[in-house]
CSV table of C-alpha atoms in Angstrom, one decimal:
chain,number,residue,atom,x,y,z
A,16,MET,CA,9.4,-21.1,-20.7
A,17,PRO,CA,12.4,-23.0,-21.9
A,18,LYS,CA,13.6,-21.7,-25.4
A,19,ARG,CA,12.8,-24.5,-27.9
A,20,LYS,CA,16.1,-25.7,-29.8
A,21,GLY,CA,15.3,-26.2,-33.5
A,22,ASP,CA,12.8,-24.8,-35.5
A,23,GLU,CA,13.0,-27.3,-38.7
A,24,MET,CA,12.2,-30.5,-39.6
A,25,ALA,CA,14.5,-33.3,-39.6
A,26,GLY,CA,18.0,-32.8,-41.2
A,27,SER,CA,19.6,-31.4,-44.6
A,28,GLU,CA,22.7,-30.2,-45.5
A,29,PRO,CA,23.9,-28.4,-48.6
A,30,ALA,CA,27.4,-28.9,-50.0
A,31,ASN,CA,29.3,-26.1,-51.8
A,32,ALA,CA,28.9,-28.0,-55.0
A,33,PRO,CA,28.1,-25.7,-58.2
A,34,ARG,CA,24.5,-24.8,-58.7
A,35,ARG,CA,22.3,-27.5,-60.4
A,36,SER,CA,21.2,-26.9,-64.2
A,37,THR,CA,18.2,-28.4,-63.7
A,38,ARG,CA,15.4,-26.3,-62.8
A,39,GLN,CA,12.2,-27.7,-61.1
A,40,ARG,CA,8.7,-26.4,-61.2
A,41,LYS,CA,8.1,-24.4,-58.0
A,42,THR,CA,4.6,-24.8,-57.2
A,43,LEU,CA,2.1,-23.1,-55.2
A,44,GLU,CA,0.2,-26.0,-53.6
A,45,SER,CA,-3.2,-25.7,-52.1
A,46,ALA,CA,-6.2,-28.1,-51.6
A,47,SER,CA,-9.0,-27.7,-53.7
A,48,GLU,CA,-10.8,-25.6,-51.2
A,49,SER,CA,-7.8,-23.3,-51.2
A,50,PRO,CA,-7.8,-20.6,-54.1
A,51,ALA,CA,-4.2,-21.2,-54.8
A,52,SER,CA,-2.9,-22.2,-58.4
A,53,GLU,CA,0.0,-23.9,-59.5
A,54,ILE,CA,2.9,-21.4,-60.5
A,55,GLU,CA,5.5,-22.3,-63.0
A,56,ALA,CA,9.1,-21.1,-62.0
A,57,LYS,CA,10.8,-19.1,-64.4
A,58,GLU,CA,13.9,-20.4,-66.0
A,59,GLU,CA,17.1,-18.5,-65.4
A,60,PRO,CA,19.0,-18.0,-68.7
A,61,SER,CA,22.7,-19.8,-68.5
A,62,LYS,CA,25.6,-17.9,-68.9
A,63,SER,CA,28.7,-19.4,-71.0
A,64,ALA,CA,31.8,-18.3,-70.2
A,65,GLY,CA,33.4,-15.9,-72.6
A,66,THR,CA,30.4,-14.7,-74.0
A,67,GLU,CA,28.6,-11.3,-74.1
A,68,PRO,CA,26.1,-10.7,-71.5
A,69,THR,CA,22.5,-10.9,-73.0
A,70,ALA,CA,19.7,-8.6,-72.3
A,71,PRO,CA,17.4,-9.8,-69.3
A,72,THR,CA,14.4,-12.0,-69.9
A,73,ALA,CA,11.2,-11.2,-68.1
A,74,GLY,CA,12.0,-13.6,-65.4
A,75,GLU,CA,15.4,-11.9,-64.8
A,76,SER,CA,13.5,-8.4,-64.7
A,77,ARG,CA,12.0,-9.6,-61.6
A,78,MET,CA,14.9,-10.4,-59.6
A,79,SER,CA,17.9,-8.4,-58.4
A,80,SER,CA,15.8,-5.7,-56.7
A,81,GLY,CA,18.9,-4.5,-54.5
A,82,ARG,CA,16.9,-4.8,-51.5
A,83,HIS,CA,17.8,-7.1,-48.6
A,84,LEU,CA,15.7,-8.5,-45.7
A,85,THR,CA,16.0,-7.5,-42.1
A,86,ILE,CA,15.6,-10.2,-39.3
A,87,VAL,CA,14.1,-9.0,-36.2
A,88,GLU,CA,14.4,-11.2,-33.3
A,89,LYS,CA,11.9,-11.3,-30.7
A,90,THR,CA,10.7,-13.5,-27.9
A,91,GLY,CA,7.2,-15.0,-27.8
A,92,ASP,CA,4.8,-17.5,-29.4
A,93,LEU,CA,5.4,-18.1,-33.0
A,94,PHE,CA,1.8,-19.0,-33.8
A,95,SER,CA,0.4,-16.1,-32.2
A,96,ALA,CA,1.1,-14.4,-35.7
A,97,PRO,CA,-2.0,-12.5,-37.1
A,98,ALA,CA,-3.9,-13.6,-39.9
A,99,ASN,CA,-2.3,-13.6,-43.6
A,100,THR,CA,1.1,-14.2,-41.9
A,101,VAL,CA,3.4,-16.7,-43.6
A,102,LEU,CA,5.0,-18.9,-40.9
A,103,PHE,CA,8.1,-20.9,-42.6
A,104,HIS,CA,10.4,-23.4,-41.3
A,105,ALA,CA,13.4,-25.6,-42.6
A,106,CYS,CA,12.2,-28.8,-44.1
A,107,ASN,CA,13.8,-32.0,-45.4
A,108,CYS,CA,12.9,-33.1,-48.9
A,109,ARG,CA,11.3,-36.3,-47.9
A,110,GLY,CA,8.1,-34.5,-46.6
A,111,HIS,CA,8.7,-35.8,-43.1
A,112,TRP,CA,7.4,-33.4,-40.3
A,113,GLY,CA,8.2,-35.8,-37.4
A,114,HIS,CA,10.4,-33.8,-35.1
A,115,GLY,CA,11.4,-30.7,-33.6
A,116,ILE,CA,9.2,-27.6,-34.7
A,117,ALA,CA,8.0,-29.4,-37.6
A,118,ALA,CA,6.0,-31.6,-35.4
A,119,VAL,CA,4.3,-28.8,-34.0
A,120,PHE,CA,3.7,-27.6,-37.3
A,121,LYS,CA,2.2,-31.0,-38.4
A,122,LYS,CA,-0.2,-31.0,-35.4
A,123,ARG,CA,-1.4,-27.4,-35.9
A,124,TYR,CA,-1.7,-27.5,-39.6
A,125,PRO,CA,-2.3,-31.3,-41.1
A,126,LYS,CA,-3.7,-30.1,-44.2
A,127,ALA,CA,-0.6,-28.2,-44.9
A,128,ASP,CA,1.5,-31.5,-43.9
A,129,LYS,CA,-0.1,-33.4,-46.2
A,130,LEU,CA,0.2,-31.0,-49.0
A,131,SER,CA,4.0,-30.6,-48.4
A,132,ASN,CA,4.2,-34.3,-48.3
A,133,ASP,CA,2.6,-34.7,-51.6
A,134,HIS,CA,4.7,-31.9,-53.2
A,135,CYS,CA,7.7,-33.6,-52.2
A,136,ASN,CA,6.6,-37.1,-53.5
A,137,LYS,CA,5.5,-35.4,-56.7
A,138,ILE,CA,8.8,-33.8,-57.4
A,139,ASN,CA,11.1,-36.6,-56.2
A,140,LYS,CA,9.5,-38.9,-58.6
A,141,ILE,CA,10.8,-36.7,-61.3
A,142,ASN,CA,14.2,-35.8,-60.1
A,143,LYS,CA,15.4,-35.7,-56.4
A,144,ASP,CA,17.9,-32.9,-57.0
A,145,ASP,CA,15.2,-30.5,-58.2
A,146,LEU,CA,13.8,-30.1,-54.4
A,147,PRO,CA,16.7,-28.9,-52.5
A,148,GLY,CA,17.2,-25.3,-52.4
A,149,THR,CA,13.5,-24.4,-53.4
A,150,ALA,CA,10.6,-23.4,-51.2
A,151,GLN,CA,6.8,-24.2,-51.1
A,152,LEU,CA,4.1,-21.5,-50.2
A,153,ILE,CA,1.0,-23.2,-48.8
A,154,PRO,CA,-2.1,-20.8,-48.6
A,155,PRO,CA,-4.4,-21.2,-45.4
A,156,GLN,CA,-6.5,-24.1,-45.6
A,157,LYS,CA,-10.5,-24.7,-45.0
A,158,GLY,CA,-10.8,-25.4,-41.4
A,159,ASP,CA,-7.7,-23.8,-40.1
A,160,LYS,CA,-8.3,-22.2,-36.8
A,161,ASP,CA,-5.3,-19.7,-37.6
A,162,LYS,CA,-5.4,-18.0,-41.1
A,163,HIS,CA,-1.6,-18.8,-41.7
A,164,PHE,CA,0.4,-19.2,-45.0
A,165,ILE,CA,2.9,-22.3,-44.2
A,166,GLY,CA,6.3,-21.7,-45.9
A,167,CYS,CA,8.4,-24.7,-46.3
A,168,LEU,CA,12.2,-24.2,-47.3
A,169,PHE,CA,13.6,-27.4,-48.4
A,170,THR,CA,17.3,-27.2,-47.0
A,171,SER,CA,18.4,-30.6,-46.6
A,172,LYS,CA,17.5,-33.6,-48.9
A,173,SER,CA,17.2,-36.0,-45.8
A,174,TYR,CA,17.2,-36.0,-41.7
A,175,GLY,CA,18.8,-37.4,-38.9
A,176,LYS,CA,22.1,-39.1,-39.7
A,177,THR,CA,21.7,-38.7,-43.4
A,178,LYS,CA,20.8,-35.1,-43.4
A,179,ASP,CA,22.9,-32.6,-45.6
A,180,LYS,CA,26.1,-31.0,-44.1
A,181,PRO,CA,25.9,-27.4,-43.0
A,182,PRO,CA,27.5,-25.6,-46.1
A,183,ALA,CA,25.1,-27.5,-48.2
A,184,ILE,CA,22.2,-26.6,-45.9
A,185,LEU,CA,23.2,-23.0,-46.0
A,186,ARG,CA,23.6,-22.7,-49.8
A,187,ASN,CA,19.9,-24.1,-50.2
A,188,THR,CA,18.8,-21.8,-47.5
A,189,GLY,CA,19.5,-18.9,-49.5
A,190,THR,CA,18.1,-19.7,-53.0
A,191,ALA,CA,15.2,-21.2,-50.9
A,192,ILE,CA,14.3,-17.7,-49.5
A,193,THR,CA,14.8,-16.2,-52.9
A,194,ASP,CA,12.3,-18.7,-54.0
A,195,LEU,CA,9.7,-18.2,-51.1
A,196,MET,CA,9.6,-14.3,-51.7
A,197,ARG,CA,9.2,-14.8,-55.5
A,198,GLN,CA,6.2,-16.8,-54.5
A,199,VAL,CA,4.8,-14.2,-52.1
A,200,VAL,CA,5.0,-11.6,-54.7
A,201,GLU,CA,3.2,-13.7,-57.1
A,202,TRP,CA,0.6,-14.4,-54.3
A,203,ASN,CA,0.0,-10.6,-53.4
A,204,GLU,CA,0.1,-9.4,-57.3
A,205,GLY,CA,-3.3,-8.0,-58.2
A,206,ARG,CA,-5.1,-9.1,-55.0
A,207,THR,CA,-7.0,-6.7,-52.7
A,208,GLU,CA,-7.8,-9.4,-50.1
A,209,GLY,CA,-5.9,-12.0,-48.5
A,210,ARG,CA,-2.7,-10.5,-49.2
A,211,ILE,CA,0.2,-11.6,-47.2
A,212,LYS,CA,1.1,-8.8,-44.6
A,213,ALA,CA,3.7,-10.3,-42.5
A,214,ILE,CA,6.5,-13.0,-42.6
A,215,TRP,CA,7.4,-14.8,-39.2
A,216,THR,CA,9.9,-17.8,-38.7
A,217,CYS,CA,11.8,-19.4,-35.8
A,218,LYS,CA,15.8,-19.9,-35.8
A,219,ILE,CA,15.6,-22.3,-38.7
A,220,ASN,CA,18.5,-25.0,-39.2
A,221,SER,CA,19.7,-24.6,-35.8
A,222,GLY,CA,18.1,-27.4,-34.1
A,223,LEU,CA,18.0,-30.8,-35.8
A,224,PHE,CA,19.8,-29.8,-38.8
A,225,ASN,CA,22.8,-28.4,-36.2
A,226,VAL,CA,23.7,-25.3,-38.2
A,227,PRO,CA,24.5,-22.2,-36.0
A,228,TRP,CA,21.5,-19.7,-36.2
A,229,GLU,CA,23.8,-16.6,-36.9
A,230,GLU,CA,25.1,-18.3,-40.1
A,231,THR,CA,21.8,-19.0,-41.3
A,232,LYS,CA,20.9,-15.1,-40.4
A,233,LYS,CA,23.8,-13.9,-42.7
A,234,VAL,CA,22.3,-16.1,-45.6
A,235,MET,CA,19.2,-14.8,-45.3
A,236,GLU,CA,20.0,-11.2,-44.9
A,237,ARG,CA,22.1,-11.6,-48.1
A,238,ALA,CA,19.7,-13.5,-50.2
A,239,GLU,CA,18.8,-12.2,-53.7
A,240,LEU,CA,15.1,-10.7,-53.7
A,241,PRO,CA,12.8,-10.1,-56.5
A,242,LYS,CA,11.1,-7.1,-57.4
A,243,GLY,CA,7.3,-6.5,-56.0
A,244,ASP,CA,5.3,-6.1,-53.1
A,245,PHE,CA,6.4,-8.3,-50.2
A,246,PRO,CA,7.5,-7.7,-46.6
A,247,LEU,CA,11.2,-7.0,-46.2
A,248,GLU,CA,11.0,-7.5,-42.3
A,249,ILE,CA,11.1,-11.1,-41.0
A,250,VAL,CA,10.1,-11.5,-37.4
A,251,CYS,CA,12.4,-14.5,-36.1
A,252,MET,CA,10.4,-15.8,-32.7
A,253,SER,CA,12.1,-17.6,-29.9
A,254,ARG,CA,10.7,-18.9,-26.7
A,255,GLU,CA,11.6,-17.1,-23.6
A,256,GLU,CA,14.5,-19.0,-21.4
């Protein structure tokens, strides 16, 4: 089968600008039938130049695990993943799943598409700068044929001609990966059933966002990871040539 180019929604680009000071609520969205609850993002303490480092807060203690992700590339069907697997893709911050692999996600997981759109609209009404570089973890929804979690990495503010440039997309990818893994840890914590057992993706950013896959892969492998229970191996699926 021809290799599908592009595993993300329409466009987004991060700029090598300094990190935002505004921190957003990162929510674990789910429909009323889903057991997921809203999870509030932990604030990172600001560090002023020339000051002594302070003791880590509870939020900080959950980060900087010293571990790194391993990306295992395979050929096959991304959507053949077993139950309780996270399937994540790169998304624009407008909640539009209209092109590329995002359109396939929309067709297979219509409830997740609506939840992601609602999430984007909610955050954008408060501050449009809060969404880039974050992630959304959507649990399996009632009626889904495949019990997959959907992960949305918000790597570009927009899509098409107004997508972000590659440096910004890569910066956003790194922090979004960190955020996604944090949410996986929080989902798995204390659960005996319905735990996330695997994480699969495609060659995100490489299609409509036009970022070379190898550059995205390096960012993912170097991303800061939280402490806690989550898969350290990510399976990247590509369709056969």
